[in-house]
């Protein structure tokens, strides 16, 4: 081959399991912390506890899709396969947290609002975001050629990520059943502390998931490169 | 960056711009519920059609009959009020002063007959004031006409 395709290297063994265990421990610790420190809300009572999973899940989903945006753009710019693989890993983890946000929101909605689901702008746009990234993942399974797959994925990934500000602003732009974002004034400090602590732990878990999915994808691609090279006339 | 990638990026930017313009056009039309003022402003067109009505439960107007499950209250947006009637138990968090969204029809008799009652929670989260216990708060949730 005259033009060597940019190859992906198999990941080197690292201490990611340790990082994973620490992240999980941090998550348990922040959950216990927020459960023990937060008083019941004056209207919701103990229902406010779901703040510490629903809101961090939503924020982490936004972070994931921001990563998708950055690495999709970088892939289109530089054409490096590992950028595409990282974007895909972030999309996958983002879709998980997106689904989690929806489910936790529904579990909250039933006792708080009286309904599991309504088609207001916030819920609908969040569902659209979820479907776009499920579509993104399905698309990847259908396109065989890695460069093609990267290009198509990047296009869908960027469009999907542009939906994020719409989801975020939906409660401000439109009249919805979902409430507006809370502010430092509208929410007691102790709830904020619990929410941000859990957001930090969720971020660690997110980083761990993305890293492991990325490593797995790199391993698969490196094996594919190796078998191709072998088929084309032996390993160098 | 290859030509093809440029083409993809340009296409993405175009679709995104178009999408944002569409969303921008939706701005005032996407309304999950009408306020009492808006419902009353519809005049004749507001009667007997399925709509969602949203506002605050006016304190002092809640009448709740545990035996017959008749719930009656006024919904207000500070300028207008609409009388609402529902048969069935209200959601846990229903109480005077709380935000609600009601699905149903506004009858010509001036009563909004609800088929579904939802609580619209605000973005306020505060622990109860000193002296209030959460168990007591639950008790006061559906107390009736006294706020």
Tab-separated table of C-alpha atoms in Angstrom:
chain	number	residue	atom	x	y	z
A	1	UNK	CA	0.000	0.000	0.000
A	2	UNK	CA	1.325	3.415	-0.949
A	3	UNK	CA	-0.913	5.537	1.231
A	4	UNK	CA	-1.115	3.990	4.599
A	5	UNK	CA	-4.556	4.445	6.084
A	6	UNK	CA	-4.358	6.022	9.519
A	7	UNK	CA	-4.507	3.053	11.797
A	8	UNK	CA	-5.831	2.695	15.270
A	9	UNK	CA	-3.595	1.226	17.900
A	10	UNK	CA	-4.788	-1.274	20.417
A	11	UNK	CA	-5.001	0.415	23.824
A	12	UNK	CA	-2.245	-0.220	26.303
A	13	UNK	CA	-3.279	-1.813	29.562
A	14	UNK	CA	-3.979	0.849	32.125
A	15	UNK	CA	-5.490	1.155	35.541
A	16	UNK	CA	-8.979	1.871	34.301
A	17	UNK	CA	-10.633	-0.765	36.485
A	18	UNK	CA	-9.236	1.102	39.486
A	19	UNK	CA	-10.611	4.361	38.108
A	20	UNK	CA	-13.946	2.632	37.577
A	21	UNK	CA	-14.060	1.346	41.128
A	22	UNK	CA	-13.193	4.801	42.473
A	23	UNK	CA	-15.925	6.407	40.324
A	24	UNK	CA	-18.512	3.941	41.530
A	25	UNK	CA	-17.447	4.472	45.134
A	26	UNK	CA	-17.685	8.247	44.615
A	27	UNK	CA	-21.198	7.823	43.228
A	28	UNK	CA	-22.309	5.753	46.200
A	29	UNK	CA	-20.707	8.267	48.566
A	30	UNK	CA	-22.379	11.314	46.999
A	31	UNK	CA	-25.731	9.544	46.887
A	32	UNK	CA	-25.521	8.634	50.553
A	33	UNK	CA	-24.300	12.154	51.346
A	34	UNK	CA	-27.185	13.863	49.572
A	35	UNK	CA	-29.754	11.489	51.011
A	36	UNK	CA	-28.537	12.073	54.533
A	37	UNK	CA	-27.992	15.825	54.341
A	38	UNK	CA	-30.991	17.030	52.343
A	39	UNK	CA	-34.170	17.873	54.227
A	40	UNK	CA	-37.488	17.039	52.548
A	41	UNK	CA	-38.783	19.799	50.297
A	42	UNK	CA	-41.692	21.856	51.590
A	43	UNK	CA	-43.958	20.727	48.749
A	44	UNK	CA	-42.436	17.515	47.479
A	45	UNK	CA	-41.270	16.023	50.714
A	46	UNK	CA	-38.840	13.177	50.137
A	47	UNK	CA	-39.572	13.264	46.423
A	48	UNK	CA	-36.805	15.855	46.092
A	49	UNK	CA	-34.303	13.001	46.475
A	50	UNK	CA	-34.712	12.150	42.821
A	51	UNK	CA	-33.046	15.493	42.048
A	52	UNK	CA	-29.735	13.795	42.757
A	53	UNK	CA	-30.072	11.332	39.922
A	54	UNK	CA	-32.374	12.974	37.380
A	55	UNK	CA	-30.535	16.296	37.115
A	56	UNK	CA	-26.952	14.909	37.068
A	57	UNK	CA	-28.021	12.344	34.449
A	58	UNK	CA	-29.374	15.157	32.282
A	59	UNK	CA	-26.250	17.290	32.700
A	60	UNK	CA	-23.933	14.373	31.962
A	61	UNK	CA	-25.956	13.594	28.856
A	62	UNK	CA	-25.309	17.176	27.704
A	63	UNK	CA	-21.581	16.755	28.386
A	64	UNK	CA	-21.510	13.521	26.364
A	65	UNK	CA	-23.144	15.150	23.376
A	66	UNK	CA	-20.755	18.110	23.607
A	67	UNK	CA	-17.913	15.570	23.360
A	68	UNK	CA	-19.643	14.045	20.330
A	69	UNK	CA	-19.785	17.503	18.736
A	70	UNK	CA	-16.109	18.284	19.344
A	71	UNK	CA	-14.766	14.930	18.155
A	72	UNK	CA	-17.116	14.721	15.181
A	73	UNK	CA	-15.873	18.119	13.985
A	74	UNK	CA	-12.291	17.035	14.607
A	75	UNK	CA	-12.851	13.847	12.655
A	76	UNK	CA	-14.217	15.758	9.670
A	77	UNK	CA	-11.271	18.144	9.915
A	78	UNK	CA	-8.437	15.680	10.355
A	79	UNK	CA	-9.936	12.397	9.216
A	80	UNK	CA	-8.388	10.456	12.066
A	81	UNK	CA	-10.289	7.321	12.852
A	82	UNK	CA	-9.765	7.421	16.596
A	83	UNK	CA	-11.668	10.733	16.790
A	84	UNK	CA	-14.652	8.991	15.233
A	85	UNK	CA	-14.371	6.126	17.699
A	86	UNK	CA	-14.286	8.505	20.642
A	87	UNK	CA	-17.311	10.411	19.327
A	88	UNK	CA	-19.146	7.094	18.992
A	89	UNK	CA	-18.232	6.058	22.524
A	90	UNK	CA	-19.489	9.397	23.869
A	91	UNK	CA	-22.684	9.070	21.818
A	92	UNK	CA	-23.335	5.646	23.236
A	93	UNK	CA	-22.805	6.753	26.837
A	94	UNK	CA	-24.795	9.930	26.142
A	95	UNK	CA	-27.717	7.877	24.841
A	96	UNK	CA	-27.644	5.782	28.016
A	97	UNK	CA	-27.776	8.869	30.229
A	98	UNK	CA	-30.412	10.361	27.968
A	99	UNK	CA	-32.578	7.281	28.442
A	100	UNK	CA	-31.887	7.403	32.153
A	101	UNK	CA	-32.923	11.068	32.275
A	102	UNK	CA	-36.219	10.231	30.571
A	103	UNK	CA	-36.999	7.238	32.776
A	104	UNK	CA	-36.043	8.980	36.024
A	105	UNK	CA	-38.055	11.994	34.919
A	106	UNK	CA	-41.093	9.800	34.357
A	107	UNK	CA	-40.683	8.177	37.747
A	108	UNK	CA	-40.608	11.673	39.197
A	109	UNK	CA	-43.429	12.948	37.035
A	110	UNK	CA	-45.975	10.392	38.186
A	111	UNK	CA	-46.009	11.392	41.870
A	112	UNK	CA	-45.131	15.067	41.356
A	113	UNK	CA	-47.272	15.995	38.366
A	114	UNK	CA	-49.745	13.134	38.411
A	115	UNK	CA	-48.716	11.842	34.974
A	116	UNK	CA	-45.886	9.708	33.637
A	117	UNK	CA	-45.560	11.611	30.414
A	118	UNK	CA	-46.828	14.708	28.620
A	119	UNK	CA	-45.948	16.005	25.176
A	120	UNK	CA	-44.633	19.357	26.272
A	121	UNK	CA	-41.617	20.994	24.656
A	122	UNK	CA	-39.059	19.808	27.219
A	123	UNK	CA	-40.078	16.145	27.267
A	124	UNK	CA	-40.620	15.978	23.533
A	125	UNK	CA	-37.284	17.597	22.668
A	126	UNK	CA	-35.471	15.300	25.100
A	127	UNK	CA	-37.110	12.284	23.473
A	128	UNK	CA	-36.102	13.591	20.038
A	129	UNK	CA	-32.523	13.928	21.276
A	130	UNK	CA	-32.643	10.332	22.485
A	131	UNK	CA	-34.026	9.058	19.179
A	132	UNK	CA	-31.393	10.951	17.178
A	133	UNK	CA	-28.601	9.270	19.100
A	134	UNK	CA	-30.220	5.859	18.993
A	135	UNK	CA	-30.382	6.463	15.237
A	136	UNK	CA	-26.725	7.462	15.286
A	137	UNK	CA	-25.797	4.149	16.879
A	138	UNK	CA	-27.997	2.178	14.475
A	139	UNK	CA	-26.447	4.012	11.531
A	140	UNK	CA	-22.978	2.947	12.612
A	141	UNK	CA	-24.011	-0.677	12.519
A	142	UNK	CA	-25.176	-0.329	8.923
A	143	UNK	CA	-22.178	1.380	7.325
A	144	UNK	CA	-19.290	-0.962	6.665
A	145	UNK	CA	-16.497	1.339	5.466
A	146	UNK	CA	-14.837	3.062	8.446
A	147	UNK	CA	-14.269	6.420	6.707
A	148	UNK	CA	-17.827	6.502	5.372
A	149	UNK	CA	-19.161	5.449	8.743
A	150	UNK	CA	-17.185	8.230	10.388
A	151	UNK	CA	-18.443	10.846	7.966
A	152	UNK	CA	-22.095	9.887	8.252
A	153	UNK	CA	-21.828	9.544	12.007
A	154	UNK	CA	-20.172	12.930	12.304
A	155	UNK	CA	-22.983	14.565	10.328
A	156	UNK	CA	-25.693	12.994	12.494
A	157	UNK	CA	-23.655	13.548	15.664
A	158	UNK	CA	-23.230	17.267	14.990
A	159	UNK	CA	-26.921	17.706	14.161
A	160	UNK	CA	-27.888	15.763	17.267
A	161	UNK	CA	-25.600	17.831	19.456
A	162	UNK	CA	-27.135	21.030	18.085
A	163	UNK	CA	-30.399	19.819	19.605
A	164	UNK	CA	-28.838	20.111	23.068
A	165	UNK	CA	-29.271	23.900	23.444
A	166	UNK	CA	-32.858	23.477	22.258
A	167	UNK	CA	-33.533	20.912	24.971
A	168	UNK	CA	-31.825	23.132	27.532
A	169	UNK	CA	-33.725	26.282	26.536
A	170	UNK	CA	-37.055	24.577	25.819
A	171	UNK	CA	-38.506	25.404	29.229
A	172	UNK	CA	-37.542	29.058	28.788
A	173	UNK	CA	-38.655	29.444	25.187
A	174	UNK	CA	-41.949	27.608	25.418
A	175	UNK	CA	-44.675	27.146	27.952
A	176	UNK	CA	-44.243	23.678	29.383
A	177	UNK	CA	-45.362	21.470	32.215
A	178	UNK	CA	-41.733	20.918	33.146
A	179	UNK	CA	-40.488	23.682	35.395
A	180	UNK	CA	-37.790	26.218	34.507
A	181	UNK	CA	-34.213	25.612	35.646
A	182	UNK	CA	-33.745	26.347	39.315
A	183	UNK	CA	-31.431	29.138	40.342
A	184	UNK	CA	-29.328	29.750	43.410
A	185	UNK	CA	-32.217	31.787	44.747
A	186	UNK	CA	-35.047	29.402	43.970
A	187	UNK	CA	-33.296	26.400	45.455
A	188	UNK	CA	-31.916	26.022	48.952
A	189	UNK	CA	-28.148	25.708	49.083
A	190	UNK	CA	-28.138	22.218	50.548
A	191	UNK	CA	-29.933	20.850	47.472
A	192	UNK	CA	-27.385	22.521	45.199
A	193	UNK	CA	-24.503	20.995	47.135
A	194	UNK	CA	-26.012	17.523	46.780
A	195	UNK	CA	-26.736	18.039	43.094
A	196	UNK	CA	-23.238	19.232	42.221
A	197	UNK	CA	-21.588	16.517	44.319
A	198	UNK	CA	-23.557	13.901	42.426
A	199	UNK	CA	-22.856	15.635	39.128
A	200	UNK	CA	-19.136	15.258	39.889
A	201	UNK	CA	-19.554	11.542	40.583
A	202	UNK	CA	-21.678	11.093	37.462
A	203	UNK	CA	-18.909	12.777	35.448
A	204	UNK	CA	-16.376	10.259	36.744
A	205	UNK	CA	-18.648	7.364	35.833
A	206	UNK	CA	-19.208	8.939	32.414
A	207	UNK	CA	-15.458	9.300	31.827
A	208	UNK	CA	-14.956	5.685	32.815
A	209	UNK	CA	-17.710	4.389	30.516
A	210	UNK	CA	-16.523	6.457	27.549
A	211	UNK	CA	-12.931	5.407	28.070
A	212	UNK	CA	-13.767	1.700	28.240
A	213	UNK	CA	-16.043	1.827	25.208
A	214	UNK	CA	-13.387	3.767	23.316
A	215	UNK	CA	-10.695	1.231	24.273
A	216	UNK	CA	-12.946	-1.630	23.199
A	217	UNK	CA	-13.615	0.055	19.845
A	218	UNK	CA	-9.886	0.670	19.352
A	219	UNK	CA	-9.142	-2.978	20.091
A	220	UNK	CA	-11.706	-4.105	17.530
A	221	UNK	CA	-10.380	-1.702	14.874
A	222	UNK	CA	-6.771	-2.650	15.544
A	223	UNK	CA	-7.687	-6.321	15.098
A	224	UNK	CA	-9.482	-5.491	11.845
A	225	UNK	CA	-6.460	-3.568	10.591
A	226	UNK	CA	-4.214	-6.484	11.483
A	227	UNK	CA	-6.396	-9.067	9.714
A	228	UNK	CA	-6.610	-6.815	6.638
A	229	UNK	CA	-2.863	-6.404	6.587
A	230	UNK	CA	-2.455	-10.148	6.917
A	231	UNK	CA	-4.882	-10.754	4.044
A	232	UNK	CA	-2.988	-8.274	1.878
A	233	UNK	CA	0.273	-10.141	2.137
A	234	UNK	CA	1.415	-10.798	5.604
A	235	UNK	CA	2.283	-8.613	8.521
A	236	UNK	CA	5.235	-6.282	8.153
B	1	UNK	CA	-9.781	18.206	5.359
B	2	UNK	CA	-11.076	16.403	2.303
B	3	UNK	CA	-13.558	17.874	-0.167
B	4	UNK	CA	-16.136	15.332	0.865
B	5	UNK	CA	-15.797	16.276	4.500
B	6	UNK	CA	-16.226	19.940	3.615
B	7	UNK	CA	-19.391	19.039	1.734
B	8	UNK	CA	-20.685	17.129	4.759
B	9	UNK	CA	-19.899	20.015	7.078
B	10	UNK	CA	-21.573	22.555	4.780
B	11	UNK	CA	-24.633	20.302	4.505
B	12	UNK	CA	-24.775	19.953	8.275
B	13	UNK	CA	-24.532	23.720	8.748
B	14	UNK	CA	-27.304	24.282	6.215
B	15	UNK	CA	-29.638	21.720	7.770
B	16	UNK	CA	-28.876	23.083	11.226
B	17	UNK	CA	-29.582	26.672	10.193
B	18	UNK	CA	-32.823	25.585	8.576
B	19	UNK	CA	-33.775	23.633	11.679
B	20	UNK	CA	-33.054	26.558	13.950
B	21	UNK	CA	-35.164	28.828	11.777
B	22	UNK	CA	-38.018	26.354	12.006
B	23	UNK	CA	-37.657	26.174	15.760
B	24	UNK	CA	-37.582	29.956	15.883
B	25	UNK	CA	-40.889	30.039	14.007
B	26	UNK	CA	-42.432	27.755	16.587
B	27	UNK	CA	-41.531	30.198	19.306
B	28	UNK	CA	-44.971	31.456	20.199
B	29	UNK	CA	-47.051	28.562	18.976
B	30	UNK	CA	-45.762	25.810	21.178
B	31	UNK	CA	-47.897	26.337	24.207
B	32	UNK	CA	-48.652	23.397	26.435
B	33	UNK	CA	-51.558	25.113	28.133
B	34	UNK	CA	-53.629	28.291	28.059
B	35	UNK	CA	-53.879	30.695	30.953
B	36	UNK	CA	-57.372	31.557	32.241
B	37	UNK	CA	-57.039	34.973	30.595
B	38	UNK	CA	-56.240	33.411	27.229
B	39	UNK	CA	-59.087	30.911	27.505
B	40	UNK	CA	-61.617	33.601	28.334
B	41	UNK	CA	-60.265	35.809	25.542
B	42	UNK	CA	-61.181	33.095	23.042
B	43	UNK	CA	-64.820	33.840	23.675
B	44	UNK	CA	-67.162	31.474	21.881
B	45	UNK	CA	-64.313	29.450	20.404
B	46	UNK	CA	-63.169	28.544	23.889
B	47	UNK	CA	-66.278	26.557	24.824
B	48	UNK	CA	-66.699	22.797	24.584
B	49	UNK	CA	-63.366	22.096	22.916
B	50	UNK	CA	-60.649	20.010	24.567
B	51	UNK	CA	-57.996	22.349	25.925
B	52	UNK	CA	-55.393	22.485	28.638
B	53	UNK	CA	-55.753	25.205	31.195
B	54	UNK	CA	-52.921	26.207	33.478
B	55	UNK	CA	-52.548	28.524	36.429
B	56	UNK	CA	-52.440	28.639	40.181
B	57	UNK	CA	-55.016	27.085	42.472
B	58	UNK	CA	-56.607	30.126	44.055
B	59	UNK	CA	-56.308	29.836	47.829
B	60	UNK	CA	-59.634	29.664	49.612
B	61	UNK	CA	-61.544	28.229	46.670
B	62	UNK	CA	-60.819	24.513	47.015
B	63	UNK	CA	-63.802	22.333	47.851
B	64	UNK	CA	-63.139	18.647	48.160
B	65	UNK	CA	-65.702	16.024	48.963
B	66	UNK	CA	-63.994	12.825	50.009
B	67	UNK	CA	-67.117	10.720	49.678
B	68	UNK	CA	-68.316	11.717	46.239
B	69	UNK	CA	-64.826	12.587	44.955
B	70	UNK	CA	-66.018	15.959	43.753
B	71	UNK	CA	-63.219	18.486	43.573
B	72	UNK	CA	-63.869	22.098	42.786
B	73	UNK	CA	-61.497	25.048	42.752
B	74	UNK	CA	-60.622	28.214	40.891
B	75	UNK	CA	-57.599	28.552	38.653
B	76	UNK	CA	-56.092	31.998	38.405
B	77	UNK	CA	-53.372	33.859	36.548
B	78	UNK	CA	-53.828	36.951	38.717
B	79	UNK	CA	-56.000	38.726	36.167
B	80	UNK	CA	-58.656	36.095	35.417
B	81	UNK	CA	-60.056	33.053	37.142
B	82	UNK	CA	-61.856	29.984	35.858
B	83	UNK	CA	-63.902	27.618	37.975
B	84	UNK	CA	-62.799	24.012	37.607
B	85	UNK	CA	-64.653	20.842	38.511
B	86	UNK	CA	-63.184	17.371	38.580
B	87	UNK	CA	-64.390	13.972	39.682
B	88	UNK	CA	-61.579	11.981	41.160
B	89	UNK	CA	-58.785	12.283	43.633
B	90	UNK	CA	-56.273	15.059	42.975
B	91	UNK	CA	-52.538	14.291	42.700
B	92	UNK	CA	-50.546	14.104	45.933
B	93	UNK	CA	-49.085	17.551	45.616
B	94	UNK	CA	-52.312	19.350	44.819
B	95	UNK	CA	-52.863	22.209	47.229
B	96	UNK	CA	-53.959	25.852	47.330
B	97	UNK	CA	-51.400	28.135	45.704
B	98	UNK	CA	-49.901	25.320	43.652
B	99	UNK	CA	-49.508	25.453	39.884
B	100	UNK	CA	-51.810	23.132	37.965
B	101	UNK	CA	-52.492	22.172	34.373
B	102	UNK	CA	-55.948	20.774	33.706
B	103	UNK	CA	-57.152	18.922	30.633
B	104	UNK	CA	-60.813	19.188	29.857
B	105	UNK	CA	-63.499	21.376	28.361
B	106	UNK	CA	-64.824	24.758	29.317
B	107	UNK	CA	-68.583	24.531	29.461
B	108	UNK	CA	-71.030	27.290	28.652
B	109	UNK	CA	-72.179	27.152	32.266
B	110	UNK	CA	-68.820	28.684	33.163
B	111	UNK	CA	-67.385	25.521	34.703
B	112	UNK	CA	-64.273	23.918	33.314
B	113	UNK	CA	-64.940	20.187	33.471
B	114	UNK	CA	-61.609	18.463	34.012
B	115	UNK	CA	-60.734	15.059	32.646
B	116	UNK	CA	-57.168	15.144	33.888
B	117	UNK	CA	-55.508	17.186	36.587
B	118	UNK	CA	-51.743	17.694	36.679
B	119	UNK	CA	-49.601	19.562	39.136
B	120	UNK	CA	-47.110	22.018	37.676
B	121	UNK	CA	-44.297	22.263	40.116
B	122	UNK	CA	-42.272	25.455	40.317
B	123	UNK	CA	-38.495	25.550	40.322
B	124	UNK	CA	-38.516	26.365	44.025
B	125	UNK	CA	-36.933	23.877	46.390
B	126	UNK	CA	-36.804	24.782	50.031
B	127	UNK	CA	-36.819	22.822	53.227
B	128	UNK	CA	-39.895	23.399	55.370
B	129	UNK	CA	-39.796	26.352	57.691
B	130	UNK	CA	-38.739	25.675	61.284
B	131	UNK	CA	-41.530	23.944	63.179
B	132	UNK	CA	-43.025	22.273	60.135
B	133	UNK	CA	-42.495	18.575	59.868
B	134	UNK	CA	-42.753	16.840	56.532
B	135	UNK	CA	-45.411	14.473	57.828
B	136	UNK	CA	-47.566	17.441	58.721
B	137	UNK	CA	-46.974	18.920	55.302
B	138	UNK	CA	-48.405	15.836	53.682
B	139	UNK	CA	-51.493	16.136	55.845
B	140	UNK	CA	-52.099	19.704	54.761
B	141	UNK	CA	-51.743	18.907	51.082
B	142	UNK	CA	-55.414	18.248	50.477
B	143	UNK	CA	-57.053	19.872	53.369
B	144	UNK	CA	-59.806	21.657	51.566
B	145	UNK	CA	-60.800	25.228	51.386
B	146	UNK	CA	-58.469	26.646	53.992
B	147	UNK	CA	-55.073	27.441	52.485
